[in-house]
């Protein structure tokens, strides 16, 4: 039976939703007079789903038919689920119409493997060509490369896309062999290597690349995950690594039971740590070590790092460099810039920080303001940890007044 | 002294003139004469073309391009009482331009904060604004917002909808940003008739809603988070939130 376009949309977006990446940021504005579409450097969220995730791109699979049988994946061949496919023209048409109504920034194109890796890539390429050449569309297009496709095809796709990615999914070869028998780390990384080599050839315009790791489906520690991310940023020229808390969709003997709740807090801490790697000048081995290989659940990674390095604190905010300032827990890049801007005019005290709307909730225990250190909590890691985990709640005693009705009626 | 002016940019400039040459000292500035009894002295500042122009020229001369734009942007934040901080910002700027970088000063911090709020609003609307396709293929969007955003949004869309004809209609301020082969810019409108939408419209609205509902992950559902990131006030014209 032929499925109508709404059913197809329902099936193919449902199948793609476990891919976390949906960002459209980090590309230069590129509009052309007389054409359609432009990208926006900071990325734009067009709506947010019921789970609170930003929707920036039309994220769909071209098809959810798949030859592979990866244990964690909803679309694996051994699952009995409804299958559908868009034609390249149909998908391009929907993309353009969504774009003109300002529903989306562009397209996130991924696909199950239909017939062969090369055939699938060719279908994706056809969609890209219709968008870029026929519709003169300059908006954002993210393509999930198909591992195992010919390098020539991957090159073509890379030329037309704004960003490409290939999901590593599992942080080690051992887990891949166990859960994704059709993939190896080499195979998964192959398309990214092809894309990286193009970048190195044309050294002026780097191609933006990303990947995704599933957290909690296999036994790797946070230390191993961050070490991998860090290597990917340094060597593979990736722009982003996404972490996806494992959501059980299949029952398989090698996976955590299907009732397990997704480890959302762990995912959140990994993102915080990832941020520290990319924007705060931290290295992975500052945050974790072989012995302490999991991130603290109660404290954010930066505060945890600070408490293990108390010899560096307190930091005088009137003297510290930008690099030092952003290592203070609770001080982000924006706050650091405010401090640097404001201290050119006066020596800053704690009240000044409050006036500048800088959050001192955590920072106050790690800073000197014009030589003054806060007096309530001593500079010991244990004491600071305690107040940060259990913030003291100020209770204002209620005093009944003459006009307070409850004093008369006895109501609470 | 309470000062009342007409709420327009030019009116405000005349007020600035009076502060300098008639030595009025406002303690608060209102856009309408208060209906209640006020005990303080009340002064009504009237728009004067000559005075307004003098101040305008002086601002352009004395203020850096960026600081001048900050003043104009502040005027787009029309639902905020920005007048007192802005007046102090202008007085400070005439004395010493570099003091306008001093964010320790309350007025400077406030005024820069208005600009920040304005652009964060603009940014949100660049995502949340929704167009419908009209019969003739042009695109039309309705806008309701705290601040006056049509100009900024119009400019944003002129890049991405470069080959399209589109209208962004600010319902409450009766302004439209028009982008057509004949005219590009903001226009005031008096009367307005709801245009007929194209026959494709229903199909894509339904497709969009289908997509929106099916990408949410049930086991991660979080209504509170969703309300934080798309406050209800923005949802009026977002069809995925309509029933």
XYZ file of C-alpha atoms in Angstrom:
655
model
C 0.000 0.000 0.000
C 1.273 3.426 -0.848
C 1.675 5.603 2.218
C 0.521 9.210 2.195
C 2.965 12.012 2.829
C 1.843 12.561 6.439
C 2.406 8.931 7.376
C 5.817 9.039 5.724
C 6.701 12.161 7.648
C 5.553 10.576 10.872
C 7.588 7.403 10.343
C 10.729 9.025 9.006
C 11.010 11.792 11.572
C 10.222 9.380 14.371
C 13.071 7.201 13.131
C 15.531 10.093 13.077
C 14.736 11.619 16.424
C 17.383 9.782 18.418
C 20.067 11.682 16.594
C 20.890 14.518 18.940
C 22.602 16.920 16.640
C 20.313 19.592 15.329
C 22.457 22.667 15.435
C 22.773 25.113 12.599
C 25.436 27.274 14.191
C 28.978 28.089 13.295
C 28.667 28.785 9.604
C 29.289 32.071 7.928
C 26.448 34.045 6.492
C 26.377 33.185 2.808
C 23.314 34.632 1.121
C 23.322 35.521 -2.531
C 21.247 38.195 -4.203
C 18.300 36.701 -6.073
C 18.532 33.326 -4.316
C 16.861 31.608 -1.403
C 18.297 30.851 2.000
C 21.124 31.912 4.252
C 22.838 30.476 7.279
C 23.171 32.361 10.531
C 26.363 32.253 12.550
C 24.805 31.740 15.951
C 22.266 29.184 14.754
C 18.532 29.663 15.231
C 16.031 27.529 17.109
C 12.653 27.565 15.376
C 10.727 25.737 18.024
C 11.240 23.369 20.945
C 9.753 19.888 21.232
C 7.835 18.577 24.239
C 11.109 17.222 25.630
C 12.623 20.717 25.465
C 15.029 20.133 22.584
C 15.664 22.839 20.044
C 14.315 22.221 16.546
C 16.484 23.942 14.034
C 16.512 21.560 11.099
C 14.041 19.279 9.395
C 15.543 16.096 10.755
C 14.365 13.064 8.817
C 15.587 9.884 7.294
C 15.370 9.550 3.547
C 14.321 6.008 4.333
C 14.207 3.796 7.413
C 14.729 0.586 5.475
C 18.079 -0.726 6.661
C 20.366 -3.660 5.939
C 22.196 -3.375 9.254
C 21.311 -4.949 12.536
C 22.738 -2.666 15.250
C 21.405 -3.729 18.629
C 20.720 -0.200 19.989
C 19.019 1.153 16.868
C 15.273 1.329 16.358
C 15.612 0.882 12.598
C 17.644 -2.334 12.646
C 16.603 -4.891 10.056
C 15.339 -7.419 12.619
C 12.790 -4.963 14.074
C 9.243 -5.269 12.854
C 8.329 -1.600 12.393
C 6.545 0.341 9.633
C 8.954 1.343 6.873
C 8.768 4.243 4.441
C 10.861 6.303 2.032
C 10.787 9.821 0.636
C 11.765 10.407 -2.944
C 14.578 12.974 -3.273
C 12.238 15.396 -5.027
C 9.498 15.016 -2.454
C 11.886 15.721 0.405
C 13.472 18.702 -1.344
C 10.016 20.154 -1.957
C 9.014 19.818 1.700
C 12.300 21.378 2.801
C 11.808 24.436 0.604
C 8.205 24.889 1.707
C 9.112 24.566 5.390
C 11.958 26.998 4.911
C 9.764 29.635 3.293
C 7.378 29.491 6.254
C 10.342 29.931 8.605
C 9.750 26.584 10.291
C 13.371 25.522 9.866
C 16.947 26.604 9.185
C 17.453 23.787 6.738
C 17.667 20.044 6.374
C 19.271 17.317 8.458
C 19.516 14.414 6.100
C 20.199 10.924 7.290
C 19.223 7.523 6.024
C 19.025 3.823 6.659
C 21.045 1.697 4.273
C 18.869 0.722 1.348
C 20.272 -1.687 -1.268
C 23.873 -0.631 -0.719
C 25.948 2.135 0.868
C 26.633 3.666 -2.528
C 23.028 3.556 -3.668
C 21.913 5.272 -0.460
C 24.544 7.977 -0.815
C 23.494 8.575 -4.409
C 19.884 9.131 -3.329
C 21.050 11.642 -0.739
C 23.220 13.341 -3.310
C 20.242 13.681 -5.621
C 18.285 15.435 -2.877
C 21.196 17.817 -2.287
C 21.491 18.635 -5.974
C 17.797 19.464 -6.301
C 18.037 21.779 -3.302
C 21.293 23.491 -4.163
C 21.024 23.674 -7.954
C 17.338 23.732 -8.854
C 16.013 25.713 -5.901
C 19.217 27.752 -5.456
C 18.957 27.025 -1.766
C 21.800 28.403 0.372
C 20.406 27.420 3.773
C 21.878 24.911 6.141
C 22.190 21.265 5.136
C 23.599 18.668 7.478
C 24.327 15.251 6.004
C 24.975 12.050 7.883
C 27.571 10.339 5.755
C 27.151 6.655 5.058
C 30.161 4.656 6.235
C 31.368 2.347 3.518
C 30.337 4.536 0.570
C 32.940 5.358 -2.090
C 35.253 8.263 -1.333
C 34.258 10.002 -4.567
C 30.586 10.063 -3.535
C 31.464 11.269 -0.054
C 33.510 14.069 -1.596
C 30.563 15.173 -3.725
C 28.241 15.216 -0.732
C 30.752 17.104 1.352
C 31.012 19.806 -1.300
C 27.279 20.509 -1.200
C 26.633 20.161 2.551
C 27.136 22.777 5.263
C 28.173 20.162 7.768
C 28.726 16.415 7.600
C 28.853 13.839 10.335
C 29.271 10.172 10.986
C 28.193 8.732 14.291
C 30.747 6.712 16.173
C 27.939 5.794 18.603
C 30.005 3.474 20.767
C 33.220 4.703 22.293
C 35.277 1.503 21.765
C 35.792 -1.219 19.179
C 34.860 -3.851 21.717
C 31.409 -2.374 22.269
C 30.918 -1.883 18.543
C 31.677 -5.545 17.860
C 29.193 -6.518 20.520
C 26.334 -4.174 19.650
C 26.848 -3.138 16.029
C 28.200 -6.194 14.213
C 28.137 -4.476 10.777
C 30.355 -1.595 11.925
C 33.907 -1.112 13.100
C 35.492 2.078 14.387
C 37.568 2.261 11.194
C 34.507 1.963 9.030
C 32.620 4.609 10.991
C 35.542 7.026 10.876
C 36.261 6.471 7.179
C 33.841 9.130 5.839
C 35.102 11.678 8.360
C 38.669 10.963 7.270
C 37.710 11.554 3.644
C 36.050 14.840 4.605
C 39.035 15.847 6.727
C 41.412 15.241 3.841
C 39.374 17.553 1.623
C 39.622 20.182 4.332
C 43.373 19.811 4.452
C 43.630 20.099 0.676
C 41.616 23.274 0.433
C 42.970 24.618 3.689
C 40.978 27.876 3.481
C 37.417 26.663 3.990
C 37.249 23.867 6.553
C 34.268 21.532 6.376
C 32.354 21.406 9.541
C 32.065 17.909 11.030
C 30.448 16.287 14.021
C 29.785 12.923 15.594
C 27.668 11.350 18.301
C 28.456 8.972 21.164
C 25.838 6.963 23.000
C 26.274 7.162 26.749
C 25.211 4.339 29.008
C 24.676 1.482 26.547
C 28.188 0.119 27.048
C 30.628 0.111 29.992
C 33.061 2.912 28.952
C 33.899 5.461 31.660
C 33.533 9.240 31.360
C 37.330 9.422 31.285
C 37.494 7.211 28.192
C 34.698 9.153 26.527
C 36.292 12.550 27.141
C 39.689 11.247 26.042
C 38.095 10.137 22.779
C 36.283 13.483 22.303
C 39.434 15.381 22.973
C 41.348 13.324 20.399
C 38.529 13.877 17.909
C 38.703 17.642 18.407
C 42.473 17.731 18.113
C 43.170 15.263 15.344
C 40.040 14.708 13.336
C 39.164 18.421 13.127
C 35.663 17.827 14.435
C 33.614 20.804 15.431
C 31.222 19.048 17.773
C 30.843 15.776 19.624
C 27.290 15.049 20.776
C 26.427 12.785 23.665
C 23.193 10.908 23.723
C 21.886 9.318 26.886
C 21.034 5.780 25.898
C 17.299 5.289 25.503
C 16.383 1.621 25.347
C 14.300 0.953 22.243
C 15.144 -2.698 21.721
C 15.436 -5.655 24.007
C 18.770 -7.371 23.455
C 20.877 -9.495 25.692
C 23.944 -7.269 25.310
C 22.127 -4.081 26.304
C 20.870 -2.608 29.571
C 17.302 -3.709 30.299
C 14.539 -1.912 28.452
C 13.109 -0.376 31.621
C 16.288 1.587 32.416
C 15.737 5.348 32.545
C 18.036 7.321 30.221
C 21.092 8.636 32.166
C 20.211 12.271 31.561
C 22.328 13.734 34.379
C 25.410 11.912 33.136
C 24.735 13.244 29.644
C 24.419 16.764 31.085
C 27.735 16.513 32.971
C 29.481 15.246 29.842
C 28.216 18.249 27.895
C 29.492 20.568 30.628
C 32.885 18.881 30.513
C 32.882 19.026 26.711
C 32.230 22.762 26.927
C 35.241 23.113 29.208
C 37.373 21.332 26.616
C 36.219 23.507 23.751
C 35.869 26.982 25.220
C 37.620 27.107 28.586
C 41.058 25.753 27.803
C 40.790 22.628 29.945
C 42.309 19.306 28.921
C 40.509 16.037 29.595
C 43.126 14.806 32.050
C 42.656 17.889 34.216
C 39.013 16.959 34.683
C 39.349 13.209 35.152
C 42.050 10.596 35.653
C 42.318 6.826 35.286
C 41.582 6.497 39.003
C 38.764 8.998 39.178
C 37.155 8.138 35.914
C 33.585 9.394 36.358
C 32.315 12.938 36.586
C 30.826 14.014 39.883
C 27.034 13.923 39.763
C 26.495 16.489 42.500
C 28.882 19.173 41.275
C 29.563 20.545 37.833
C 32.968 19.550 36.382
C 34.520 22.998 36.796
C 33.617 23.271 40.482
C 34.861 19.744 40.987
C 38.144 20.610 39.329
C 38.496 23.760 41.462
C 37.913 21.855 44.691
C 40.695 19.451 43.740
C 43.010 22.361 42.971
C 42.457 24.675 45.923
C 46.102 25.818 45.859
C 45.164 28.004 42.864
C 42.443 29.830 44.817
C 41.305 32.350 45.870
C 41.825 34.345 42.688
C 41.909 38.161 42.840
C 39.357 39.254 40.248
C 40.973 42.658 39.825
C 44.231 41.135 38.599
C 43.468 37.754 37.051
C 43.826 37.237 33.297
C 40.843 36.186 31.205
C 42.137 32.600 31.164
C 42.279 32.568 34.961
C 38.893 34.221 35.379
C 37.048 31.648 33.298
C 38.483 28.880 35.474
C 36.590 30.240 38.488
C 33.461 28.158 39.153
C 30.345 30.087 38.175
C 32.223 32.618 36.031
C 31.583 32.097 32.348
C 33.056 33.797 29.335
C 30.474 36.607 29.413
C 30.999 37.350 33.098
C 34.760 37.359 32.570
C 34.385 39.977 29.835
C 32.167 42.097 32.067
C 34.749 41.963 34.857
C 37.555 42.943 32.506
C 35.506 45.810 31.091
C 34.390 47.102 34.487
C 37.736 46.912 36.292
C 39.298 49.414 33.935
C 37.264 52.047 35.759
C 37.510 50.933 39.384
C 38.696 48.208 41.723
C 35.799 45.802 41.931
C 34.229 44.708 45.178
C 31.727 41.922 45.686
C 28.810 44.404 45.518
C 30.056 45.566 42.126
C 29.792 42.024 40.785
C 26.217 41.841 42.014
C 25.521 45.203 40.362
C 26.867 43.797 37.095
C 24.466 40.871 37.476
C 27.262 38.337 37.739
C 26.197 35.228 39.611
C 28.282 34.852 42.761
C 26.507 31.773 44.077
C 29.496 29.562 43.420
C 32.152 32.134 42.552
C 32.134 33.862 45.963
C 34.006 30.976 47.627
C 36.849 31.113 45.136
C 37.602 34.810 44.726
C 39.234 37.791 46.364
C 37.504 41.090 45.652
C 40.030 43.872 46.115
C 41.794 41.736 48.716
C 38.626 40.766 50.574
C 37.586 37.134 50.995
C 34.078 36.160 52.028
C 33.939 35.236 55.712
C 31.113 32.720 56.030
C 32.816 29.580 54.742
C 36.485 28.644 55.294
C 38.651 27.891 52.268
C 38.592 24.107 52.628
C 37.315 21.898 49.830
C 35.084 19.906 52.208
C 33.403 23.013 53.629
C 32.815 24.595 50.233
C 31.543 21.345 48.786
C 29.069 21.117 51.635
C 27.545 24.587 51.157
C 27.402 24.153 47.378
C 25.566 20.870 47.535
C 23.174 21.938 50.256
C 22.527 25.613 49.784
C 21.414 27.203 53.054
C 17.801 28.227 52.762
C 17.092 31.565 54.358
C 13.930 31.250 56.342
C 12.209 34.470 57.121
C 10.073 33.939 60.188
C 6.541 35.023 59.630
C 5.236 37.421 62.160
C 1.472 37.786 62.263
C 0.335 41.360 62.115
C -2.793 42.935 63.488
C -4.357 42.861 60.044
C -3.345 39.332 59.236
C -6.586 37.413 58.865
C -4.944 34.099 59.621
C -4.153 35.282 63.165
C -7.863 35.599 63.783
C -9.271 32.675 61.885
C -6.435 30.323 62.649
C -5.991 29.517 58.929
C -2.556 28.771 57.652
C 10.086 67.439 38.765
C 7.912 65.079 36.744
C 8.254 65.673 33.016
C 5.700 64.563 30.440
C 6.529 64.245 26.739
C 4.749 62.778 23.711
C 6.665 59.455 23.654
C 8.271 60.049 20.258
C 11.989 60.084 19.579
C 11.843 63.700 18.357
C 9.830 64.690 21.417
C 12.476 63.181 23.646
C 15.198 65.166 21.893
C 13.262 68.407 22.540
C 13.131 67.358 26.168
C 16.901 66.908 26.210
C 17.213 70.448 24.836
C 15.109 71.782 27.695
C 17.246 69.949 30.221
C 20.289 71.828 28.925
C 18.859 75.264 28.144
C 15.910 75.632 30.497
C 17.609 73.792 33.334
C 14.699 71.485 34.026
C 15.650 68.624 36.329
C 13.420 65.588 35.761
C 13.041 63.032 38.538
C 10.832 60.921 36.335
C 9.746 61.099 32.711
C 6.289 59.989 31.576
C 4.687 59.549 28.164
C 1.221 60.589 29.335
C -0.050 63.073 31.869
C -0.792 61.096 35.024
C -4.497 60.753 35.802
C -3.911 60.713 39.522
C -3.091 63.731 41.621
C 0.649 64.321 41.822
C 2.230 66.379 44.547
C 5.433 67.007 42.679
C 5.852 69.783 40.182
C 4.660 68.734 36.710
C 6.250 70.007 33.531
C 4.984 69.330 30.044
C 7.664 69.230 27.393
C 6.374 69.978 23.871
C 7.941 68.841 20.650
C 9.873 71.616 18.966
C 11.310 70.863 15.566
C 14.236 73.283 15.822
C 15.353 72.183 19.266
C 14.946 68.543 18.399
C 17.070 68.923 15.290
C 19.800 70.765 17.205
C 20.077 67.944 19.711
C 20.009 65.370 16.918
C 22.923 67.046 15.147
C 24.848 67.357 18.393
C 24.312 63.659 19.150
C 25.540 62.643 15.709
C 28.615 64.815 16.097
C 29.591 63.995 19.660
C 28.621 60.359 19.990
C 30.484 57.480 18.415
C 28.511 55.580 15.787
C 28.004 52.678 18.143
C 26.831 54.799 21.077
C 24.474 56.707 18.791
C 22.949 53.454 17.628
C 22.524 52.389 21.233
C 20.316 55.449 21.736
C 18.205 54.611 18.682
C 17.921 50.964 19.722
C 16.759 51.986 23.188
C 13.808 53.689 21.551
C 12.736 50.403 20.038
C 12.266 48.993 23.559
C 8.991 50.880 23.800
C 7.412 48.780 26.533
C 10.173 49.654 29.018
C 10.465 52.913 30.955
C 13.871 53.709 29.572
C 13.683 57.529 29.680
C 15.561 58.358 32.894
C 18.531 56.037 32.297
C 18.657 57.172 28.663
C 18.662 60.852 29.655
C 21.536 60.227 32.046
C 23.320 58.211 29.380
C 23.063 61.172 26.991
C 24.224 63.697 29.595
C 27.158 61.463 30.481
C 28.028 61.019 26.814
C 28.127 64.774 26.144
C 30.600 65.135 29.019
C 32.829 62.221 28.162
C 32.331 59.528 25.517
C 34.666 57.029 27.138
C 32.541 57.041 30.311
C 29.874 55.266 28.236
C 32.041 52.122 28.460
C 31.900 52.230 32.255
C 29.394 49.531 33.078
C 29.761 50.245 36.797
C 27.535 53.266 36.155
C 23.921 52.237 36.746
C 22.463 54.177 33.816
C 25.079 52.914 31.364
C 24.495 49.363 32.561
C 20.726 49.760 32.194
C 20.889 51.263 28.721
C 23.278 48.565 27.485
C 20.951 46.039 29.095
C 18.005 47.371 27.032
C 19.947 46.808 23.822
C 20.784 43.320 24.969
C 17.128 42.567 25.710
C 16.120 44.017 22.366
C 18.498 41.824 20.405
C 17.673 38.746 22.388
C 14.035 39.395 21.459
C 14.969 39.895 17.824
C 16.936 36.651 17.879
C 14.062 34.677 19.380
C 11.626 36.045 16.800
C 13.949 35.203 13.896
C 13.186 31.622 14.884
C 9.597 31.848 16.098
C 8.093 34.084 13.411
C 5.831 32.105 11.082
C 5.000 32.951 7.492
C 2.031 31.756 5.506
C 2.047 31.601 1.734
C -0.532 33.807 0.058
C -2.404 33.159 -3.182
C 0.119 35.123 -5.225
C 3.081 33.223 -3.721
C 4.211 36.012 -1.417
C 4.829 35.342 2.262
C 3.039 36.983 5.158
C 3.823 36.909 8.896
C 1.953 38.313 11.863
C 3.969 39.663 14.751
C 3.105 40.605 18.297
C 6.019 41.522 20.506
C 7.085 43.562 23.521
C 9.493 45.618 21.476
C 9.441 47.230 18.064
C 11.149 44.564 15.992
C 9.891 44.836 12.407
C 12.906 46.707 11.090
C 15.430 44.243 12.522
C 13.402 41.221 11.431
C 12.875 42.674 7.984
C 16.605 43.081 7.598
C 17.243 39.537 8.792
C 14.833 38.013 6.302
C 16.048 40.110 3.407
C 19.098 37.829 3.347
C 17.323 34.511 3.455
C 14.230 35.438 1.458
C 16.178 37.519 -0.990
C 14.170 36.376 -4.030
C 10.793 36.403 -2.258
C 8.126 39.010 -1.676
C 7.249 39.109 1.990
C 5.454 41.154 4.628
C 6.058 41.210 8.376
C 3.058 42.758 10.052
C 3.351 44.152 13.587
C -0.297 43.952 14.633
C -0.172 46.203 17.691
C 2.034 48.940 16.262
C 0.349 48.896 12.824
C 3.661 48.619 11.042
C 4.625 46.418 8.125
C 8.030 45.571 6.795
C 7.613 45.181 3.060
C 10.119 43.393 0.855
C 9.000 43.457 -2.746
C 10.618 44.350 -6.055
C 9.070 47.848 -5.761
C 9.664 48.687 -2.138
C 11.860 47.548 0.730
C 11.345 49.029 4.159
C 8.931 49.782 6.998
C 5.491 51.256 6.320
C 2.688 52.363 8.558
C -0.720 50.952 7.727
C -4.160 52.114 8.690
C -6.687 49.620 7.382
C -5.954 46.006 6.764
C -7.761 43.080 5.187
C -6.837 39.510 5.964
C -5.232 38.110 2.800
C -6.226 34.782 1.228
C -3.727 32.013 1.780
C -2.525 29.645 -0.923
C -4.141 26.244 -1.282
C -0.882 24.540 -0.337
C -0.930 26.134 3.084
C -3.025 23.516 4.907
C -0.882 20.664 3.666
C 2.394 22.099 4.918
C 0.930 23.239 8.215
C -0.304 19.719 8.817
C 3.018 18.209 7.738
C 4.871 20.530 10.074
C 2.651 19.599 12.976
C 3.120 15.914 12.213
C 6.869 16.395 12.212
C 6.828 18.446 15.397
C 4.864 15.873 17.325
C 6.764 12.876 16.100
C 10.295 14.173 16.880
C 9.601 14.545 20.591
C 10.987 11.716 22.693
C 8.366 10.497 25.152
C 10.815 9.246 27.789
C 12.463 12.693 27.952
C 9.261 14.732 28.087
C 9.689 17.983 30.027
C 6.874 20.532 29.849
C 8.491 22.977 32.218
C 11.628 23.130 30.120
C 9.525 23.643 27.005
C 7.708 26.562 28.633
C 11.038 28.106 29.593
C 12.423 27.971 26.097
C 9.231 28.885 24.203
C 7.270 31.080 26.641
C 3.541 31.095 25.964
C 3.672 34.712 24.831
C 5.572 33.700 21.691
C 3.192 30.904 20.762
C 0.286 32.972 19.446
C 1.124 32.466 15.786
C 3.198 29.287 15.949
C 0.928 26.765 14.305
C 2.504 23.723 15.987
C 1.087 25.015 19.275
C -2.387 25.749 17.910
C -5.198 23.271 18.215
